[in-house]
Short mmCIF file of C-alpha atoms in Angstrom, two decimals:
data_model
loop_
_atom_site.label_atom_id
_atom_site.label_comp_id
_atom_site.label_asym_id
_atom_site.label_seq_id
_atom_site.Cartn_x
_atom_site.Cartn_y
_atom_site.Cartn_z
CA MET A 284 78.73 58.21 139.46
CA ILE A 285 75.65 59.77 138.21
CA VAL A 286 77.13 63.15 138.36
CA LEU A 287 79.55 62.02 135.62
CA LEU A 288 76.55 62.20 133.20
CA GLY A 289 77.39 65.60 132.61
CA VAL A 290 80.41 64.57 130.68
CA LEU A 291 78.19 62.33 128.52
CA VAL A 292 76.12 65.76 127.80
CA VAL A 293 79.21 67.25 126.47
CA VAL A 294 80.23 64.26 124.29
CA ILE A 295 76.76 64.23 122.77
CA GLY A 296 76.55 67.83 122.26
CA PHE A 297 79.93 68.07 120.41
CA ALA A 298 79.34 65.01 118.36
CA THR A 299 76.04 66.66 117.12
CA LYS A 300 78.06 69.61 116.41
CA ARG A 301 75.73 71.65 118.64
CA ASN A 302 76.84 75.39 120.01
CA PRO A 303 79.96 74.72 122.14
CA LEU A 304 78.84 77.41 124.69
CA LEU A 305 75.26 76.06 125.13
CA VAL A 306 76.62 72.63 125.39
CA VAL A 307 79.08 73.27 128.20
CA GLY A 308 76.34 75.44 129.95
CA VAL A 309 73.91 72.73 129.90
CA ALA A 310 76.41 70.11 131.03
CA GLY A 311 77.34 72.47 133.97
CA ILE A 312 73.82 72.88 135.00
CA ALA A 313 72.90 69.12 134.59
CA THR A 314 76.22 68.36 136.75
CA GLY A 315 75.08 70.77 139.58
CA LEU A 316 71.72 69.61 139.79
CA LEU A 317 72.64 65.86 139.63
CA GLY A 318 75.33 66.84 142.31
CA GLY A 319 72.71 67.91 144.65
CA LEU A 320 72.91 71.39 144.27
CA SER A 321 69.63 73.81 144.21
CA PRO A 322 69.05 75.83 141.16
CA GLY A 323 70.22 79.05 142.94
CA LYS A 324 73.43 77.36 143.99
CA VAL A 325 74.19 76.30 140.48
CA LEU A 326 73.59 79.92 139.31
CA ALA A 327 75.83 81.34 142.10
CA ALA A 328 78.60 78.87 141.00
CA PHE A 329 78.39 80.13 137.47
CA GLY A 330 78.19 83.72 138.88
CA ASN A 331 81.35 82.91 140.92
CA GLY A 332 83.38 81.22 138.02
CA PHE A 333 82.56 83.99 135.96
CA ALA A 334 83.65 86.74 138.35
CA GLY A 335 86.86 84.97 139.26
CA SER A 336 87.73 84.67 135.50
CA ARG A 337 87.10 88.14 134.01
CA ALA A 338 89.70 87.51 131.32
CA VAL A 339 87.14 85.49 129.44
CA THR A 340 85.15 88.58 128.83
CA ILE A 341 87.88 89.89 126.49
CA PHE A 342 85.75 88.55 123.74
CA ALA A 343 83.38 91.13 124.14
CA ILE A 344 86.14 93.63 122.87
CA THR A 345 88.16 91.23 120.68
CA LEU A 346 85.39 90.15 118.40
CA PRO A 347 83.77 93.55 117.62
CA VAL A 348 87.12 94.89 116.77
CA ILE A 349 88.10 91.84 114.64
CA GLY A 350 84.81 92.26 112.65
CA LEU A 351 85.38 95.84 111.86
CA LEU A 352 88.97 95.13 110.43
CA GLU A 353 87.54 92.27 108.31
CA ARG A 354 84.64 94.29 106.94
CA TYR A 355 87.29 96.90 105.99
CA GLY A 356 89.50 94.30 103.87
CA LEU A 357 91.97 92.76 106.48
CA GLN A 358 91.75 89.25 104.92
CA GLU A 359 91.85 90.89 101.42
CA GLN A 360 95.06 92.56 102.44
CA ALA A 361 96.47 89.51 104.05
CA ARG A 362 95.75 87.71 100.67
CA ASN A 363 97.71 90.44 99.06
CA LEU A 364 100.57 90.41 101.17
CA ILE A 365 101.33 86.82 100.94
CA ALA A 366 101.13 86.92 97.24
CA ARG A 367 104.35 89.07 97.01
CA PHE A 368 106.46 86.29 98.62
CA ALA A 369 106.59 83.73 95.75
CA LYS A 370 108.64 81.06 97.63
CA LEU A 371 106.29 81.19 100.85
CA THR A 372 104.09 78.11 100.58
CA THR A 373 101.11 77.25 102.69
CA GLY A 374 103.09 74.76 104.60
CA ARG A 375 106.17 77.01 104.81
CA PHE A 376 104.21 79.89 106.01
CA LEU A 377 102.19 77.71 108.70
CA ALA A 378 105.59 76.52 109.90
CA LEU A 379 106.77 80.00 110.24
CA TYR A 380 103.89 80.85 112.29
CA LEU A 381 104.18 77.87 114.47
CA GLY A 382 107.60 78.80 115.26
CA LEU A 383 106.57 82.30 116.11
CA ARG A 384 103.60 81.12 118.36
CA GLN A 385 106.02 78.83 120.11
CA ILE A 386 108.63 81.43 120.86
CA GLY A 387 105.92 83.75 121.79
CA ALA A 388 104.36 81.78 124.36
CA ALA A 389 107.83 80.47 125.70
CA VAL A 390 108.49 84.19 126.73
CA GLY A 391 105.12 84.53 128.09
CA LEU A 392 103.19 86.34 125.21
CA THR A 393 100.30 83.86 125.11
CA ASN A 394 97.70 86.34 124.23
CA VAL A 395 99.62 87.98 121.45
CA PHE A 396 98.68 85.40 118.91
CA GLY A 397 95.36 83.21 119.08
CA HIS A 398 92.34 81.94 117.07
CA ALA A 399 90.48 84.93 117.27
CA GLN A 400 92.73 87.80 116.77
CA THR A 401 95.28 86.13 114.68
CA VAL A 402 94.33 82.78 113.08
CA ARG A 403 90.83 83.65 111.53
CA PRO A 404 91.75 87.07 110.33
CA LEU A 405 95.27 86.71 109.23
CA ALA A 406 96.80 83.26 109.29
CA VAL A 407 93.97 81.28 107.54
CA PRO A 408 93.55 84.04 104.71
CA MET A 409 97.48 83.98 104.07
CA ALA A 410 97.60 80.46 104.11
CA GLU A 411 94.76 80.10 101.76
CA GLY A 412 96.11 82.80 99.69
CA ALA A 413 99.45 80.91 99.12
CA ALA A 414 97.73 77.92 97.94
CA GLU A 415 95.52 80.02 95.61
CA ARG A 416 98.38 81.73 94.24
CA LYS A 417 99.84 78.37 92.97
CA TYR A 418 96.63 76.64 92.36
CA GLY A 419 93.98 79.06 91.69
CA GLU A 420 90.34 78.79 93.48
CA LEU A 421 90.35 76.01 96.22
CA PRO A 422 87.56 73.49 96.56
CA GLU A 423 85.65 73.74 100.08
CA ARG A 424 87.24 70.50 101.45
CA THR A 425 90.83 71.71 100.55
CA ARG A 426 89.86 75.17 102.14
CA GLU A 427 88.77 73.29 105.27
CA LYS A 428 92.12 71.37 105.44
CA VAL A 429 93.94 74.65 105.27
CA ARG A 430 92.14 76.05 107.91
CA SER A 431 92.29 72.94 110.35
CA PHE A 432 96.16 73.09 109.73
CA SER A 433 96.18 76.93 110.64
CA ALA A 434 94.33 76.14 113.77
CA SER A 435 96.69 73.59 114.70
CA ALA A 436 99.80 75.41 114.29
CA ASP A 437 98.53 77.75 116.97
CA ASN A 438 97.29 75.14 119.18
CA ILE A 439 100.68 73.06 119.31
CA GLY A 440 102.65 76.19 119.35
CA LEU A 441 101.09 77.68 122.37
CA PHE A 442 100.59 74.08 124.37
CA PHE A 443 104.20 73.27 123.92
CA GLY A 444 105.80 76.62 124.05
CA GLU A 445 104.04 78.14 127.39
CA ASP A 446 105.46 75.33 129.36
CA VAL A 447 108.88 76.77 128.81
CA PHE A 448 107.64 80.08 130.58
CA LEU A 449 108.50 79.98 134.26
CA THR A 450 105.43 81.36 135.63
CA VAL A 451 102.87 79.69 133.67
CA GLY A 452 99.90 78.11 135.44
CA SER A 453 100.98 74.35 134.78
CA ILE A 454 104.67 74.93 135.84
CA LEU A 455 103.40 76.50 139.24
CA LEU A 456 100.87 73.74 139.91
CA ILE A 457 103.45 70.81 139.32
CA THR A 458 105.88 72.40 141.55
CA GLY A 459 103.48 73.30 144.16
CA PHE A 460 101.93 69.81 144.22
CA VAL A 461 105.18 67.91 144.00
CA ASN A 462 107.04 69.92 146.77
CA THR A 463 104.03 69.69 149.08
CA THR A 464 103.14 65.82 148.46
CA TYR A 465 106.70 64.56 148.30
CA GLY A 466 108.49 67.18 150.62
CA THR A 467 111.06 68.01 147.67
CA HIS A 468 112.29 71.27 146.61
CA LEU A 469 111.40 71.42 142.82
CA GLU A 470 112.20 74.94 140.91
CA PRO A 471 110.10 76.22 138.35
CA LEU A 472 113.42 76.71 136.33
CA GLN A 473 113.93 72.87 136.53
CA LEU A 474 110.77 72.10 134.78
CA ALA A 475 111.01 75.08 132.32
CA LEU A 476 114.28 73.73 131.22
CA TRP A 477 113.09 70.22 130.88
CA ALA A 478 110.20 71.35 128.62
CA ILE A 479 112.60 72.80 125.83
CA PRO A 480 113.57 69.51 124.35
CA THR A 481 109.70 68.58 124.39
CA ALA A 482 108.92 71.88 122.58
CA LEU A 483 111.69 71.49 120.11
CA CYS A 484 110.43 67.81 119.48
CA ALA A 485 106.95 69.20 118.88
CA PHE A 486 108.06 71.82 116.49
CA VAL A 487 110.01 69.40 114.52
CA VAL A 488 107.20 66.77 114.21
CA HIS A 489 104.36 69.32 113.60
CA GLY A 490 106.69 71.48 111.34
CA TRP A 491 107.31 68.41 109.27
CA ARG A 492 103.56 67.90 109.16
CA LEU A 493 102.80 71.27 107.91
CA LEU A 494 105.64 71.25 105.18
CA ARG A 495 104.23 67.71 104.12
CA LEU A 496 100.92 69.66 103.49
CA ASP A 497 102.39 71.28 100.55
CA ARG A 498 102.40 67.71 98.87
CA GLN A 499 99.16 66.88 99.74
CA LEU A 500 97.67 69.94 98.38
CA GLU A 501 99.48 69.36 95.16
CA ARG A 502 98.32 65.92 94.83
CA GLU A 503 94.70 66.81 95.79
CA LEU A 504 94.31 69.73 93.64
CA LEU A 505 96.24 68.39 90.72
CA THR A 506 94.02 65.19 90.78
CA ALA A 507 90.80 67.35 91.07
CA HIS A 508 92.17 69.38 88.02
CA VAL A 509 92.63 66.46 85.91
CA HIS A 510 89.27 65.07 86.78
CA ASN A 511 87.58 68.45 85.97
CA THR A 512 89.40 68.57 82.55
CA ALA A 513 88.40 65.03 81.65
CA ALA A 514 84.83 65.89 82.62
CA VAL A 515 84.78 69.14 80.41
CA GLU A 516 86.37 67.19 77.41
CA ALA A 517 83.75 64.39 78.04
CA ALA A 518 80.91 66.91 77.88
CA GLN A 519 82.13 68.50 74.55
#
Protein backbone atom coordinates (compact mmCIF):
# COMPACT_ATOMS: atom_id res chain seq x y z
CA MET A 1 0.00 0.00 0.00
CA ILE A 2 2.88 2.38 0.69
CA VAL A 3 3.73 2.30 -3.00
CA LEU A 4 0.45 4.13 -3.69
CA LEU A 5 1.94 7.24 -2.07
CA GLY A 6 3.18 8.04 -5.56
CA VAL A 7 -0.43 8.70 -6.52
CA LEU A 8 -0.68 11.12 -3.59
CA VAL A 9 2.35 12.97 -4.96
CA VAL A 10 0.56 13.38 -8.29
CA VAL A 11 -2.64 14.62 -6.64
CA ILE A 12 -0.79 17.16 -4.48
CA GLY A 13 1.37 18.32 -7.37
CA PHE A 14 -1.57 18.93 -9.70
CA ALA A 15 -3.65 20.49 -6.91
CA THR A 16 -0.87 23.01 -6.24
CA LYS A 17 -0.44 23.64 -10.00
CA ARG A 18 3.16 22.49 -10.22
CA ASN A 19 4.90 21.64 -13.47
CA PRO A 20 3.21 18.43 -14.73
CA LEU A 21 6.45 16.91 -16.04
CA LEU A 22 8.17 17.55 -12.71
CA VAL A 23 5.23 16.14 -10.75
CA VAL A 24 5.07 12.93 -12.77
CA GLY A 25 8.83 12.51 -12.61
CA VAL A 26 8.95 12.91 -8.83
CA ALA A 27 5.96 10.58 -8.43
CA GLY A 28 7.68 7.94 -10.56
CA ILE A 29 10.91 8.18 -8.57
CA ALA A 30 9.03 8.03 -5.26
CA THR A 31 7.01 5.01 -6.38
CA GLY A 32 10.15 3.16 -7.50
CA LEU A 33 12.03 3.84 -4.28
CA LEU A 34 9.05 2.92 -2.12
CA GLY A 35 8.67 -0.28 -4.15
CA GLY A 36 12.19 -1.37 -3.18
CA LEU A 37 14.04 -0.41 -6.35
CA SER A 38 17.54 0.99 -6.12
CA PRO A 39 18.24 4.45 -7.59
CA GLY A 40 20.05 2.78 -10.47
CA LYS A 41 17.05 0.57 -11.29
CA VAL A 42 14.69 3.56 -11.09
CA LEU A 43 16.89 5.43 -13.56
CA ALA A 44 17.03 2.34 -15.80
CA ALA A 45 13.23 2.09 -15.73
CA PHE A 46 12.95 5.71 -16.88
CA GLY A 47 15.47 5.04 -19.64
CA ASN A 48 13.71 1.90 -20.83
CA GLY A 49 10.35 3.65 -20.85
CA PHE A 50 11.74 6.58 -22.82
CA ALA A 51 13.52 4.33 -25.33
CA GLY A 52 10.40 2.22 -25.77
CA SER A 53 8.22 5.27 -26.48
CA ARG A 54 10.30 7.39 -28.81
CA ALA A 55 7.18 9.10 -30.09
CA VAL A 56 7.22 11.31 -26.99
CA THR A 57 10.27 13.10 -28.41
CA ILE A 58 8.16 14.51 -31.23
CA PHE A 59 7.67 17.61 -29.09
CA ALA A 60 11.32 18.45 -29.74
CA ILE A 61 10.33 19.10 -33.37
CA THR A 62 6.75 20.26 -32.92
CA LEU A 63 7.29 23.02 -30.36
CA PRO A 64 10.02 24.95 -32.24
CA VAL A 65 8.01 24.80 -35.46
CA ILE A 66 4.87 26.07 -33.74
CA GLY A 67 6.91 28.77 -32.01
CA LEU A 68 8.31 30.02 -35.32
CA LEU A 69 4.88 30.02 -36.93
CA GLU A 70 3.41 32.01 -34.05
CA ARG A 71 6.28 34.46 -34.14
CA TYR A 72 5.56 35.21 -37.77
CA GLY A 73 1.85 35.81 -37.26
CA LEU A 74 0.08 32.45 -37.31
CA GLN A 75 -2.43 33.42 -34.61
CA GLU A 76 -3.09 36.81 -36.21
CA GLN A 77 -3.80 35.15 -39.54
CA ALA A 78 -6.13 32.67 -37.84
CA ARG A 79 -8.08 35.57 -36.32
CA ASN A 80 -8.23 37.32 -39.69
CA LEU A 81 -9.50 34.14 -41.34
CA ILE A 82 -12.34 33.63 -38.84
CA ALA A 83 -13.34 37.29 -39.24
CA ARG A 84 -14.32 36.57 -42.85
CA PHE A 85 -17.05 34.17 -41.78
CA ALA A 86 -19.69 36.33 -40.14
CA LYS A 87 -22.05 33.49 -39.24
CA LEU A 88 -19.37 31.25 -37.73
CA THR A 89 -19.67 31.91 -33.98
CA THR A 90 -17.35 30.55 -31.31
CA GLY A 91 -19.67 27.66 -30.47
CA ARG A 92 -20.30 26.75 -34.10
CA PHE A 93 -16.60 26.80 -34.93
CA LEU A 94 -15.73 24.56 -31.98
CA ALA A 95 -18.57 22.16 -32.87
CA LEU A 96 -17.14 21.98 -36.39
CA TYR A 97 -13.68 21.33 -34.96
CA LEU A 98 -15.12 18.60 -32.72
CA GLY A 99 -16.62 16.87 -35.74
CA LEU A 100 -13.41 17.08 -37.76
CA ARG A 101 -11.35 15.81 -34.83
CA GLN A 102 -13.69 12.88 -34.30
CA ILE A 103 -13.77 11.93 -37.99
CA GLY A 104 -9.99 12.17 -38.23
CA ALA A 105 -9.52 9.94 -35.18
CA ALA A 106 -12.07 7.46 -36.52
CA VAL A 107 -9.95 6.87 -39.63
CA GLY A 108 -6.70 6.65 -37.68
CA LEU A 109 -5.45 10.24 -38.11
CA THR A 110 -4.98 10.82 -34.40
CA ASN A 111 -1.89 13.00 -34.83
CA VAL A 112 -3.27 15.32 -37.51
CA PHE A 113 -4.97 17.51 -34.89
CA GLY A 114 -3.90 17.98 -31.29
CA HIS A 115 -3.27 20.53 -28.55
CA ALA A 116 0.26 21.53 -29.52
CA GLN A 117 -0.10 21.55 -33.28
CA THR A 118 -3.70 22.72 -33.73
CA VAL A 119 -5.57 23.84 -30.60
CA ARG A 120 -3.12 26.42 -29.28
CA PRO A 121 -1.90 27.97 -32.54
CA LEU A 122 -5.11 27.74 -34.60
CA ALA A 123 -8.31 26.66 -32.83
CA VAL A 124 -7.98 28.96 -29.82
CA PRO A 125 -7.18 32.15 -31.81
CA MET A 126 -10.03 31.43 -34.21
CA ALA A 127 -12.50 30.75 -31.38
CA GLU A 128 -11.40 33.91 -29.59
CA GLY A 129 -11.50 35.87 -32.83
CA ALA A 130 -15.11 34.83 -33.45
CA ALA A 131 -16.06 36.12 -30.01
CA GLU A 132 -14.02 39.33 -30.37
CA ARG A 133 -15.65 40.08 -33.71
CA LYS A 134 -19.03 40.23 -31.98
CA TYR A 135 -18.22 41.51 -28.49
CA GLY A 136 -14.89 43.29 -28.79
CA GLU A 137 -12.04 42.75 -26.33
CA LEU A 138 -12.65 39.71 -24.10
CA PRO A 139 -12.13 39.67 -20.33
CA GLU A 140 -9.43 37.26 -19.17
CA ARG A 141 -11.96 34.98 -17.48
CA THR A 142 -13.98 34.68 -20.69
CA ARG A 143 -10.82 34.09 -22.70
CA GLU A 144 -9.87 31.21 -20.40
CA LYS A 145 -13.34 29.70 -20.80
CA VAL A 146 -13.04 29.77 -24.59
CA ARG A 147 -9.63 28.11 -24.33
CA SER A 148 -10.93 25.39 -22.05
CA PHE A 149 -13.81 24.60 -24.41
CA SER A 150 -11.35 24.50 -27.31
CA ALA A 151 -9.25 21.94 -25.46
CA SER A 152 -12.33 19.90 -24.54
CA ALA A 153 -13.40 19.73 -28.19
CA ASP A 154 -10.06 18.16 -29.07
CA ASN A 155 -10.05 15.77 -26.10
CA ILE A 156 -13.58 14.46 -26.60
CA GLY A 157 -13.23 14.23 -30.36
CA LEU A 158 -10.08 12.14 -30.02
CA PHE A 159 -11.27 9.98 -27.11
CA PHE A 160 -14.57 8.92 -28.66
CA GLY A 161 -13.39 8.94 -32.26
CA GLU A 162 -10.31 6.74 -32.04
CA ASP A 163 -12.25 3.71 -30.75
CA VAL A 164 -13.99 3.53 -34.12
CA PHE A 165 -10.61 2.80 -35.74
CA LEU A 166 -9.93 -0.94 -35.91
CA THR A 167 -6.27 -1.01 -34.96
CA VAL A 168 -6.24 1.48 -32.11
CA GLY A 169 -4.48 0.19 -29.01
CA SER A 170 -7.58 0.09 -26.80
CA ILE A 171 -9.52 -2.05 -29.29
CA LEU A 172 -6.69 -4.54 -29.66
CA LEU A 173 -6.19 -4.66 -25.89
CA ILE A 174 -9.86 -5.41 -25.23
CA THR A 175 -10.13 -8.09 -27.90
CA GLY A 176 -6.87 -9.73 -26.80
CA PHE A 177 -7.87 -9.77 -23.14
CA VAL A 178 -11.42 -11.03 -23.73
CA ASN A 179 -10.38 -13.72 -26.20
CA THR A 180 -7.58 -14.98 -23.96
CA THR A 181 -9.49 -14.85 -20.68
CA TYR A 182 -12.90 -16.08 -21.76
CA GLY A 183 -11.97 -18.20 -24.77
CA THR A 184 -14.17 -16.21 -27.16
CA HIS A 185 -13.46 -14.99 -30.67
CA LEU A 186 -14.18 -11.28 -30.53
CA GLU A 187 -13.18 -9.38 -33.65
CA PRO A 188 -11.92 -5.76 -33.59
CA LEU A 189 -14.57 -4.86 -36.17
CA GLN A 190 -17.33 -5.79 -33.72
CA LEU A 191 -16.01 -3.39 -31.06
CA ALA A 192 -15.41 -0.66 -33.63
CA LEU A 193 -19.00 -0.89 -34.86
CA TRP A 194 -20.35 -0.69 -31.32
CA ALA A 195 -18.17 2.37 -30.72
CA ILE A 196 -19.97 4.30 -33.47
CA PRO A 197 -23.21 4.94 -31.46
CA THR A 198 -21.11 6.07 -28.49
CA ALA A 199 -19.13 8.45 -30.70
CA LEU A 200 -22.32 9.89 -32.16
CA CYS A 201 -23.80 10.41 -28.69
CA ALA A 202 -20.61 12.12 -27.55
CA PHE A 203 -20.73 14.43 -30.57
CA VAL A 204 -24.37 15.33 -29.95
CA VAL A 205 -23.91 15.95 -26.21
CA HIS A 206 -20.69 17.94 -26.39
CA GLY A 207 -21.73 19.64 -29.61
CA TRP A 208 -24.78 20.92 -27.78
CA ARG A 209 -22.57 22.18 -24.95
CA LEU A 210 -20.36 23.99 -27.46
CA LEU A 211 -23.33 25.62 -29.17
CA ARG A 212 -24.68 26.63 -25.76
CA LEU A 213 -21.37 28.40 -25.17
CA ASP A 214 -22.55 31.19 -27.50
CA ARG A 215 -25.45 32.00 -25.20
CA GLN A 216 -23.18 31.89 -22.16
CA LEU A 217 -20.74 34.30 -23.75
CA GLU A 218 -23.54 36.63 -24.78
CA ARG A 219 -25.00 36.66 -21.27
CA GLU A 220 -21.65 37.17 -19.55
CA LEU A 221 -20.28 39.81 -21.90
CA LEU A 222 -23.49 41.81 -22.14
CA THR A 223 -23.73 41.81 -18.35
CA ALA A 224 -20.14 42.96 -18.07
CA HIS A 225 -20.80 45.69 -20.65
CA VAL A 226 -23.80 46.94 -18.68
CA HIS A 227 -21.76 47.05 -15.47
CA ASN A 228 -18.89 48.89 -17.18
CA THR A 229 -21.30 51.44 -18.67
CA ALA A 230 -22.94 52.01 -15.31
CA ALA A 231 -19.54 52.47 -13.67
CA VAL A 232 -18.47 55.01 -16.28
CA GLU A 233 -21.72 56.98 -15.93
CA ALA A 234 -21.40 56.93 -12.15
CA ALA A 235 -17.85 58.21 -12.38
CA GLN A 236 -18.97 61.08 -14.61
